[in-house]
Each structure stands twice: as structure tokens, then as C-alpha cells.
PDB file of C-alpha atoms and ligand atoms in Angstrom:
ATOM      1  CA  MET S  26     -10.201 -23.571  -0.655  1.00 59.00           C
ATOM      2  CA  GLY S  27      -9.068 -20.969   1.901  1.00 73.00           C
ATOM      3  CA  GLU S  28      -6.842 -23.534   3.649  1.00 81.00           C
ATOM      4  CA  GLY S  29      -5.201 -24.364   0.338  1.00 91.00           C
ATOM      5  CA  TRP S  30      -4.492 -20.708  -0.348  1.00 92.00           C
ATOM      6  CA  GLN S  31      -2.910 -20.332   3.106  1.00 92.00           C
ATOM      7  CA  ALA S  32      -0.809 -23.483   2.620  1.00 94.00           C
ATOM      8  CA  VAL S  33       0.478 -22.258  -0.739  1.00 95.00           C
ATOM      9  CA  ASP S  34       1.345 -18.860   0.760  1.00 95.00           C
ATOM     10  CA  ASP S  35       3.262 -20.717   3.507  1.00 95.00           C
ATOM     11  CA  TYR S  36       5.068 -22.768   0.835  1.00 96.00           C
ATOM     12  CA  ILE S  37       6.044 -19.619  -1.105  1.00 97.00           C
ATOM     13  CA  VAL S  38       7.221 -17.884   2.059  1.00 97.00           C
ATOM     14  CA  GLY S  39       9.276 -20.955   3.018  1.00 97.00           C
ATOM     15  CA  LYS S  40      10.893 -21.213  -0.405  1.00 98.00           C
ATOM     16  CA  LEU S  41      11.372 -17.573  -1.423  1.00 98.00           C
ATOM     17  CA  LEU S  42      11.160 -15.304   1.608  1.00 97.00           C
ATOM     18  CA  GLY S  43      12.408 -17.207   4.659  1.00 91.00           C
ATOM     19  CA  ALA S  44      12.278 -16.051   8.265  1.00 95.00           C
ATOM     20  CA  ASP S  45      12.460 -12.341   8.962  1.00 97.00           C
ATOM     21  CA  ASP S  46      12.828 -11.376  12.634  1.00 98.00           C
ATOM     22  CA  THR S  47      12.218  -7.666  12.004  1.00 98.00           C
ATOM     23  CA  LEU S  48       8.944  -8.213  10.180  1.00 98.00           C
ATOM     24  CA  ALA S  49       7.843 -10.845  12.714  1.00 98.00           C
ATOM     25  CA  ALA S  50       8.539  -8.364  15.541  1.00 98.00           C
ATOM     26  CA  THR S  51       6.564  -5.718  13.650  1.00 98.00           C
ATOM     27  CA  LEU S  52       3.488  -7.921  13.382  1.00 98.00           C
ATOM     28  CA  ALA S  53       3.827  -9.002  17.032  1.00 98.00           C
ATOM     29  CA  ASN S  54       4.057  -5.368  18.163  1.00 98.00           C
ATOM     30  CA  ASN S  55       1.068  -4.395  16.006  1.00 98.00           C
ATOM     31  CA  SER S  56      -0.993  -7.158  17.584  1.00 98.00           C
ATOM     32  CA  ALA S  57       0.166  -6.339  21.141  1.00 98.00           C
ATOM     33  CA  GLN S  58      -0.847  -2.711  20.618  1.00 98.00           C
ATOM     34  CA  GLY S  59      -4.288  -3.546  19.256  1.00 98.00           C
ATOM     35  CA  LEU S  60      -3.772  -2.762  15.564  1.00 98.00           C
ATOM     36  CA  PRO S  61      -6.031  -4.732  13.194  1.00 98.00           C
ATOM     37  CA  PRO S  62      -4.244  -7.462  11.152  1.00 97.00           C
ATOM     38  CA  ILE S  63      -4.900  -5.779   7.814  1.00 97.00           C
ATOM     39  CA  ASP S  64      -1.314  -5.391   6.645  1.00 98.00           C
ATOM     40  CA  VAL S  65      -0.341  -6.770   3.243  1.00 97.00           C
ATOM     41  CA  SER S  66       0.713 -10.423   3.331  1.00 96.00           C
ATOM     42  CA  PRO S  67       4.409 -11.404   3.317  1.00 97.00           C
ATOM     43  CA  THR S  68       4.279 -12.453  -0.344  1.00 96.00           C
ATOM     44  CA  GLN S  69       2.605  -9.157  -1.273  1.00 97.00           C
ATOM     45  CA  GLY S  70       5.154  -7.221   0.779  1.00 98.00           C
ATOM     46  CA  LYS S  71       7.988  -8.926  -1.090  1.00 98.00           C
ATOM     47  CA  MET S  72       6.254  -8.138  -4.370  1.00 98.00           C
ATOM     48  CA  LEU S  73       6.066  -4.440  -3.415  1.00 98.00           C
ATOM     49  CA  PHE S  74       9.757  -4.527  -2.476  1.00 98.00           C
ATOM     50  CA  LEU S  75      10.732  -6.099  -5.808  1.00 98.00           C
ATOM     51  CA  LEU S  76       8.529  -3.780  -7.870  1.00 98.00           C
ATOM     52  CA  ALA S  77       9.924  -0.678  -6.145  1.00 98.00           C
ATOM     53  CA  GLN S  78      13.458  -1.961  -6.611  1.00 98.00           C
ATOM     54  CA  THR S  79      12.839  -2.856 -10.249  1.00 98.00           C
ATOM     55  CA  ALA S  80      11.425   0.627 -10.828  1.00 98.00           C
ATOM     56  CA  GLY S  81      14.628   2.061  -9.332  1.00 98.00           C
ATOM     57  CA  ALA S  82      12.479   4.096  -6.947  1.00 98.00           C
ATOM     58  CA  LYS S  83      14.318   6.755  -4.964  1.00 98.00           C
ATOM     59  CA  ARG S  84      11.191   8.483  -3.658  1.00 98.00           C
ATOM     60  CA  ILE S  85       8.189   6.455  -2.539  1.00 98.00           C
ATOM     61  CA  LEU S  86       4.770   7.671  -1.382  1.00 98.00           C
ATOM     62  CA  GLU S  87       2.510   5.421   0.694  1.00 99.00           C
ATOM     63  CA  VAL S  88      -1.104   6.172   1.639  1.00 98.00           C
ATOM     64  CA  GLY S  89      -2.103   4.100   4.695  1.00 98.00           C
ATOM     65  CA  THR S  90       0.734   3.202   7.088  1.00 98.00           C
ATOM     66  CA  LEU S  91      -0.965   1.123   9.815  1.00 98.00           C
ATOM     67  CA  GLY S  92       2.007  -0.305  11.799  1.00 98.00           C
ATOM     68  CA  GLY S  93       4.469   0.138   8.968  1.00 98.00           C
ATOM     69  CA  TYR S  94       4.627  -3.464   7.740  1.00 98.00           C
ATOM     70  CA  SER S  95       4.362  -2.533   4.039  1.00 98.00           C
ATOM     71  CA  THR S  96       6.393   0.608   4.784  1.00 99.00           C
ATOM     72  CA  ILE S  97       9.314  -1.552   5.920  1.00 98.00           C
ATOM     73  CA  TRP S  98       9.184  -3.673   2.770  1.00 98.00           C
ATOM     74  CA  LEU S  99       9.099  -0.549   0.581  1.00 99.00           C
ATOM     75  CA  ALA S 100      11.758   1.379   2.520  1.00 98.00           C
ATOM     76  CA  ARG S 101      14.090  -1.610   2.228  1.00 98.00           C
ATOM     77  CA  ALA S 102      13.913  -1.194  -1.557  1.00 98.00           C
ATOM     78  CA  LEU S 103      15.276   2.353  -1.394  1.00 98.00           C
ATOM     79  CA  PRO S 104      18.886   3.074  -2.283  1.00 98.00           C
ATOM     80  CA  GLU S 105      21.187   5.134  -0.046  1.00 97.00           C
ATOM     81  CA  GLY S 106      19.647   8.613   0.264  1.00 97.00           C
ATOM     82  CA  GLY S 107      16.181   7.398  -0.798  1.00 98.00           C
ATOM     83  CA  GLN S 108      13.067   8.707   0.975  1.00 98.00           C
ATOM     84  CA  LEU S 109       9.609   7.340   1.726  1.00 98.00           C
ATOM     85  CA  VAL S 110       6.685   9.533   2.787  1.00 98.00           C
ATOM     86  CA  THR S 111       3.823   7.600   4.387  1.00 98.00           C
ATOM     87  CA  LEU S 112       0.432   9.062   5.338  1.00 98.00           C
ATOM     88  CA  GLU S 113      -1.647   7.825   8.282  1.00 98.00           C
ATOM     89  CA  LEU S 114      -4.844   9.133   9.843  1.00 98.00           C
ATOM     90  CA  ASP S 115      -4.595   7.440  13.232  1.00 98.00           C
ATOM     91  CA  PRO S 116      -1.915   8.813  15.617  1.00 98.00           C
ATOM     92  CA  HIS S 117      -1.771   5.503  17.514  1.00 98.00           C
ATOM     93  CA  HIS S 118      -1.064   3.575  14.310  1.00 98.00           C
ATOM     94  CA  ALA S 119       1.615   6.134  13.427  1.00 98.00           C
ATOM     95  CA  ARG S 120       3.219   5.786  16.881  1.00 98.00           C
ATOM     96  CA  VAL S 121       3.406   2.000  16.551  1.00 98.00           C
ATOM     97  CA  ALA S 122       4.780   2.357  13.012  1.00 98.00           C
ATOM     98  CA  ARG S 123       7.506   4.670  14.325  1.00 98.00           C
ATOM     99  CA  GLU S 124       8.562   2.037  16.872  1.00 98.00           C
ATOM    100  CA  ASN S 125       8.621  -0.647  14.194  1.00 98.00           C
ATOM    101  CA  LEU S 126      10.618   1.476  11.750  1.00 98.00           C
ATOM    102  CA  GLU S 127      13.082   2.365  14.501  1.00 98.00           C
ATOM    103  CA  ARG S 128      13.588  -1.334  15.250  1.00 98.00           C
ATOM    104  CA  ALA S 129      14.032  -1.999  11.526  1.00 98.00           C
ATOM    105  CA  GLY S 130      16.728   0.716  11.335  1.00 98.00           C
ATOM    106  CA  LEU S 131      14.737   2.640   8.713  1.00 98.00           C
ATOM    107  CA  SER S 132      13.645   5.763  10.614  1.00 98.00           C
ATOM    108  CA  ASP S 133      16.000   8.051   8.720  1.00 98.00           C
ATOM    109  CA  LYS S 134      14.436   7.027   5.401  1.00 98.00           C
ATOM    110  CA  VAL S 135      10.779   7.312   6.398  1.00 98.00           C
ATOM    111  CA  ASP S 136       8.693  10.414   7.049  1.00 98.00           C
ATOM    112  CA  ILE S 137       5.316   9.565   8.660  1.00 98.00           C
ATOM    113  CA  ARG S 138       2.740  12.336   8.241  1.00 98.00           C
ATOM    114  CA  ILE S 139      -0.342  12.153  10.461  1.00 98.00           C
ATOM    115  CA  GLY S 140      -3.809  13.302   9.350  1.00 98.00           C
ATOM    116  CA  PRO S 141      -6.397  12.584   6.662  1.00 98.00           C
ATOM    117  CA  ALA S 142      -4.365  11.597   3.604  1.00 98.00           C
ATOM    118  CA  ALA S 143      -6.318  13.939   1.308  1.00 98.00           C
ATOM    119  CA  GLU S 144      -5.226  16.884   3.463  1.00 98.00           C
ATOM    120  CA  SER S 145      -1.626  15.690   3.792  1.00 98.00           C
ATOM    121  CA  LEU S 146      -1.411  15.154   0.029  1.00 98.00           C
ATOM    122  CA  ALA S 147      -2.729  18.668  -0.669  1.00 97.00           C
ATOM    123  CA  THR S 148       0.162  20.131   1.356  1.00 97.00           C
ATOM    124  CA  ILE S 149       2.805  18.378  -0.786  1.00 97.00           C
ATOM    125  CA  LYS S 150       4.034  20.933  -3.273  1.00 95.00           C
ATOM    126  CA  GLY S 151       7.373  21.658  -4.839  1.00 93.00           C
ATOM    127  CA  GLU S 152       8.968  18.366  -3.741  1.00 93.00           C
ATOM    128  CA  ALA S 153      10.768  16.087  -6.181  1.00 95.00           C
ATOM    129  CA  PRO S 154       8.336  13.713  -7.922  1.00 98.00           C
ATOM    130  CA  PHE S 155       7.566  10.331  -6.429  1.00 98.00           C
ATOM    131  CA  ASP S 156       8.744   7.333  -8.452  1.00 98.00           C
ATOM    132  CA  PHE S 157       6.484   4.780  -6.785  1.00 98.00           C
ATOM    133  CA  VAL S 158       3.124   5.153  -4.996  1.00 98.00           C
ATOM    134  CA  PHE S 159       1.360   2.527  -2.879  1.00 98.00           C
ATOM    135  CA  ILE S 160      -2.275   3.286  -1.969  1.00 98.00           C
ATOM    136  CA  ASP S 161      -3.801   1.237   0.866  1.00 98.00           C
ATOM    137  CA  ALA S 162      -6.050   3.365   3.096  1.00 98.00           C
ATOM    138  CA  ASP S 163      -9.744   4.362   3.018  1.00 98.00           C
ATOM    139  CA  LYS S 164     -10.983   2.845  -0.218  1.00 97.00           C
ATOM    140  CA  GLN S 165     -13.722   5.444  -0.807  1.00 97.00           C
ATOM    141  CA  ASN S 166     -11.011   8.033  -1.566  1.00 98.00           C
ATOM    142  CA  ASN S 167      -8.955   5.882  -3.930  1.00 97.00           C
ATOM    143  CA  ALA S 168      -9.827   7.861  -7.084  1.00 97.00           C
ATOM    144  CA  ARG S 169      -8.730  11.056  -5.357  1.00 97.00           C
ATOM    145  CA  TYR S 170      -5.490   9.458  -4.164  1.00 98.00           C
ATOM    146  CA  VAL S 171      -4.690   8.310  -7.695  1.00 98.00           C
ATOM    147  CA  ALA S 172      -5.287  11.840  -8.997  1.00 97.00           C
ATOM    148  CA  GLU S 173      -2.826  13.097  -6.381  1.00 98.00           C
ATOM    149  CA  ALA S 174      -0.358  10.361  -7.282  1.00 98.00           C
ATOM    150  CA  ILE S 175      -0.403  11.596 -10.890  1.00 98.00           C
ATOM    151  CA  ARG S 176       0.075  15.198  -9.749  1.00 98.00           C
ATOM    152  CA  LEU S 177       2.985  14.195  -7.508  1.00 98.00           C
ATOM    153  CA  GLY S 178       4.509  11.716  -9.953  1.00 98.00           C
ATOM    154  CA  ARG S 179       6.224  11.911 -13.329  1.00 98.00           C
ATOM    155  CA  PRO S 180       5.992   9.950 -16.566  1.00 98.00           C
ATOM    156  CA  GLY S 181       6.996   6.420 -15.555  1.00 98.00           C
ATOM    157  CA  THR S 182       5.777   6.605 -11.956  1.00 98.00           C
ATOM    158  CA  THR S 183       4.355   3.273 -10.766  1.00 98.00           C
ATOM    159  CA  ILE S 184       1.069   3.324  -8.843  1.00 98.00           C
ATOM    160  CA  ILE S 185      -0.219   0.300  -6.926  1.00 98.00           C
ATOM    161  CA  VAL S 186      -3.665   0.255  -5.317  1.00 98.00           C
ATOM    162  CA  ASP S 187      -4.470  -2.615  -2.957  1.00 98.00           C
ATOM    163  CA  ASN S 188      -7.787  -4.433  -2.392  1.00 96.00           C
ATOM    164  CA  VAL S 189      -9.512  -3.696  -5.692  1.00 97.00           C
ATOM    165  CA  VAL S 190     -11.375  -7.019  -6.041  1.00 97.00           C
ATOM    166  CA  ARG S 191     -12.938  -7.474  -2.570  1.00 95.00           C
ATOM    167  CA  GLU S 192     -13.988 -11.104  -3.077  1.00 96.00           C
ATOM    168  CA  GLY S 193     -15.698 -10.128  -6.325  1.00 96.00           C
ATOM    169  CA  GLY S 194     -17.589  -7.253  -4.680  1.00 97.00           C
ATOM    170  CA  VAL S 195     -16.182  -4.913  -7.310  1.00 97.00           C
ATOM    171  CA  LEU S 196     -18.797  -6.287  -9.728  1.00 98.00           C
ATOM    172  CA  ASP S 197     -21.708  -5.161  -7.559  1.00 97.00           C
ATOM    173  CA  SER S 198     -22.898  -1.932  -9.172  1.00 97.00           C
ATOM    174  CA  LYS S 199     -25.736  -1.644  -6.632  1.00 98.00           C
ATOM    175  CA  SER S 200     -23.565  -2.044  -3.536  1.00 97.00           C
ATOM    176  CA  HIS S 201     -24.058   0.383  -0.653  1.00 98.00           C
ATOM    177  CA  ASP S 202     -20.594  -0.512   0.716  1.00 97.00           C
ATOM    178  CA  GLU S 203     -18.523   2.668   0.433  1.00 97.00           C
ATOM    179  CA  ARG S 204     -15.373   0.628  -0.170  1.00 97.00           C
ATOM    180  CA  ILE S 205     -16.936  -1.044  -3.205  1.00 97.00           C
ATOM    181  CA  ILE S 206     -18.422   2.207  -4.482  1.00 97.00           C
ATOM    182  CA  GLY S 207     -14.946   3.755  -4.076  1.00 97.00           C
ATOM    183  CA  THR S 208     -13.264   0.883  -5.875  1.00 97.00           C
ATOM    184  CA  ARG S 209     -15.672   1.120  -8.808  1.00 98.00           C
ATOM    185  CA  ALA S 210     -15.092   4.882  -8.963  1.00 97.00           C
ATOM    186  CA  LEU S 211     -11.368   4.137  -9.048  1.00 98.00           C
ATOM    187  CA  PHE S 212     -11.736   1.837 -12.072  1.00 98.00           C
ATOM    188  CA  ASP S 213     -13.951   4.412 -13.834  1.00 98.00           C
ATOM    189  CA  ARG S 214     -11.432   7.148 -13.214  1.00 96.00           C
ATOM    190  CA  ILE S 215      -8.450   5.139 -14.372  1.00 97.00           C
ATOM    191  CA  ALA S 216     -10.266   3.821 -17.443  1.00 97.00           C
ATOM    192  CA  ALA S 217     -11.059   7.402 -18.470  1.00 96.00           C
ATOM    193  CA  ASP S 218      -7.644   8.916 -17.745  1.00 97.00           C
ATOM    194  CA  PRO S 219      -5.339   9.118 -20.778  1.00 97.00           C
ATOM    195  CA  ARG S 220      -2.370   9.807 -18.473  1.00 97.00           C
ATOM    196  CA  LEU S 221      -2.445   6.242 -17.098  1.00 98.00           C
ATOM    197  CA  ASP S 222      -1.889   2.765 -18.463  1.00 98.00           C
ATOM    198  CA  ALA S 223      -3.194   0.139 -16.059  1.00 98.00           C
ATOM    199  CA  THR S 224      -4.179  -3.412 -15.253  1.00 98.00           C
ATOM    200  CA  ALA S 225      -5.490  -5.201 -12.184  1.00 98.00           C
ATOM    201  CA  VAL S 226      -4.503  -8.680 -11.037  1.00 98.00           C
ATOM    202  CA  GLN S 227      -6.687 -10.910  -8.879  1.00 97.00           C
ATOM    203  CA  THR S 228      -4.976 -12.654  -5.987  1.00 95.00           C
ATOM    204  CA  VAL S 229      -5.746 -15.388  -3.476  1.00 92.00           C
ATOM    205  CA  GLY S 230      -3.769 -16.235  -0.368  1.00 88.00           C
ATOM    206  CA  THR S 231      -3.778 -15.375   3.319  1.00 85.00           C
ATOM    207  CA  LYS S 232      -5.799 -12.265   2.409  1.00 83.00           C
ATOM    208  CA  LYS S 233      -8.488 -14.354   0.679  1.00 90.00           C
ATOM    209  CA  TRP S 234      -9.732 -13.386  -2.797  1.00 95.00           C
ATOM    210  CA  ASP S 235      -8.710  -9.855  -3.624  1.00 96.00           C
ATOM    211  CA  GLY S 236      -6.363  -8.092  -6.015  1.00 97.00           C
ATOM    212  CA  PHE S 237      -4.229  -5.093  -6.755  1.00 98.00           C
ATOM    213  CA  LEU S 238      -4.238  -2.500  -9.466  1.00 98.00           C
ATOM    214  CA  LEU S 239      -1.002  -1.563 -11.199  1.00 98.00           C
ATOM    215  CA  ALA S 240      -0.781   1.666 -13.171  1.00 98.00           C
ATOM    216  CA  ARG S 241       1.992   3.557 -14.907  1.00 98.00           C
ATOM    217  CA  VAL S 242       1.903   7.300 -15.451  1.00 98.00           C
ATOM    218  CA  LEU S 243       2.408   8.016 -19.142  1.00 98.00           C
TER     219      LEU S 243
HETATM  220  C1  LIG N 313      -5.068  -1.463   5.317  1.00 66.57           C
HETATM  221  S1  LIG N 313      -4.335  -0.413   6.501  1.00 66.57           S
HETATM  222  C2  LIG N 313      -2.727  -0.131   5.827  1.00 66.57           C
HETATM  223  C3  LIG N 313      -1.874  -1.348   5.861  1.00 66.57           C
HETATM  224  C4  LIG N 313      -0.433  -1.092   5.515  1.00 66.57           C
HETATM  225  N1  LIG N 313      -0.299  -0.498   4.195  1.00 66.57           N
HETATM  226  C5  LIG N 313       0.323  -2.396   5.534  1.00 66.57           C
HETATM  227  O1  LIG N 313       0.169  -3.177   4.585  1.00 66.57           O
HETATM  228  O2  LIG N 313       1.056  -2.633   6.495  1.00 66.57           O
HETATM  229  C6  LIG N 313      -5.131   1.117   6.211  1.00 66.57           C
HETATM  230  C7  LIG N 313      -4.608   2.269   7.069  1.00 66.57           C
HETATM  231  O3  LIG N 313      -5.118   3.479   6.500  1.00 66.57           O
HETATM  232  C8  LIG N 313      -5.447   4.339   7.559  1.00 66.57           C
HETATM  233  N2  LIG N 313      -6.436   5.315   7.073  1.00 66.57           N
HETATM  234  C9  LIG N 313      -7.780   5.173   6.987  1.00 66.57           C
HETATM  235  N3  LIG N 313      -8.332   6.285   6.519  1.00 66.57           N
HETATM  236  C10 LIG N 313      -7.325   7.159   6.271  1.00 66.57           C
HETATM  237  C11 LIG N 313      -7.253   8.479   5.778  1.00 66.57           C
HETATM  238  N4  LIG N 313      -8.346   9.158   5.423  1.00 66.57           N
HETATM  239  N5  LIG N 313      -6.039   9.052   5.683  1.00 66.57           N
HETATM  240  C12 LIG N 313      -4.919   8.386   6.024  1.00 66.57           C
HETATM  241  N6  LIG N 313      -4.918   7.135   6.501  1.00 66.57           N
HETATM  242  C13 LIG N 313      -6.109   6.523   6.624  1.00 66.57           C
HETATM  243  C14 LIG N 313      -5.973   3.426   8.649  1.00 66.57           C
HETATM  244  O4  LIG N 313      -5.909   4.068   9.906  1.00 66.57           O
HETATM  245  C15 LIG N 313      -5.052   2.222   8.518  1.00 66.57           C
HETATM  246  O5  LIG N 313      -3.963   2.350   9.387  1.00 66.57           O
END
């Protein structure tokens, strides 16, 4: 089935996305510099772009930059004067992301902050609220990141969390995998939080069987 998923992703990309030299150069640079190929897929990147644009996002927060592939999609959705803050633990990943954003002509819109995201988030105070938040870093801290997204958002803020299905692993209540434990804690937290309305959608494609969670701050 995996081959079928890949072929359908290729079909969708051919029909609806087309070639993109900037994003291709980003992925090539990531690979050349030893970054793991764990960026969102092209179809997911376009979905993030469209969701951010549809939300009219002027300020975007991203947790987990890697080489900036999803950052580029999201920053492209910003209007003139829009800003994206992206948080990354690994200085090498951040350096590669800076190169990629420079090549994409988006450096002036993107502020990359290096360090553990929980610490970077705690330092954000008194800034204008974020309209759109994309969470895609260490899965064990997802519940904490969502709490911060609510604190730094406003009613109407969109929150997306990637990789919440993990090939069905989310159902395993006895798992010792910290990413699954973190994902289950995320669902528990969101289910219990009256400030959020949420769903999660399963996906297949180049990233196998996984899914994303979509929440709106009430
Ligand atoms: C799945 S990758 C992000 C992919 C990226 N969003 C994309 O689609 O192009 C996860 C990133 O989160 C970073 N990361 C892991 N733990 C982190 C933490 N505690 N704080 C900030 N970033 C972290 C990793 O170094 C990695 O670059």
C-alpha cells in the first residue's frame, strides 16, 4: 500500500503543486548537510500554507524548524509586514534553515530562536498574539507546547500539531515510547481544555500512516 500512497502524493503534487525550485533546493541542502528527512511532505506543506492564508495569519509561531521546509511554506502565507517566529533546539539545523530562508528571500519575515522550545516559549511575553501555531518538534512536550500556544494566542488562533497518529501507535496505552506517551497526553489535555475546540485527521502519503491535530482557541 505504501507505493500507492507515494504514487497518489506524486499525482497530487503534479496536478496541484507543480515544481518548486526553492523548496527542492531546500531539501537538497538539508540532505547535503546531514539533516534527517523528517520535514512535512509537499502536500502537507501546501496545506499549512493554505490554512495559514485562510486564517489571515499575520503572526505565526512554529515549534521545530529543522531546515526550514515547513517554515518556508508558512512564511509564504504571510502578508507584507507579517512575522514568523520559529523555535529550534539544534544550532546546526538552525544554521541550515537560515541558509534556506535566505535563498527563499524570506529572512526578513522569519525569526529563528535557538534553544529548547519550552525555554524559548517561556521568554515570549508582551508580544502581539500569534494567529497560527504549528507544533512539530519533540513529541513528549506537545501538551506543554499547546498550553503555551493558548497563552500566546487569542480567541480564533489556529493550532496544528503534526504526527499525532504514529501508524496507530496513539492507541497503545501501555507504550514506553515517549513520543506516543506524549501524544496521548496531548489528546488528554486537549479533550479536557474548555478553551479549545479540536479534531484530528489521519493521513497517508509519503510520510506513511500518520495524522495531524487541528485546534481552534475559543
Ligand atoms: C520533525 S523536525 C521539524 C520539521 C519541520 N517542521 C519541517 O517540516 O520542515 C523536528 C525538529 O524539532 C527539533 N527539536 C527537537 N526537540 C526540540 C526542542 N526541545 N526544542 C526545539 N526544537 C526541538 C529537532 O531538532 C528537529 O529539527
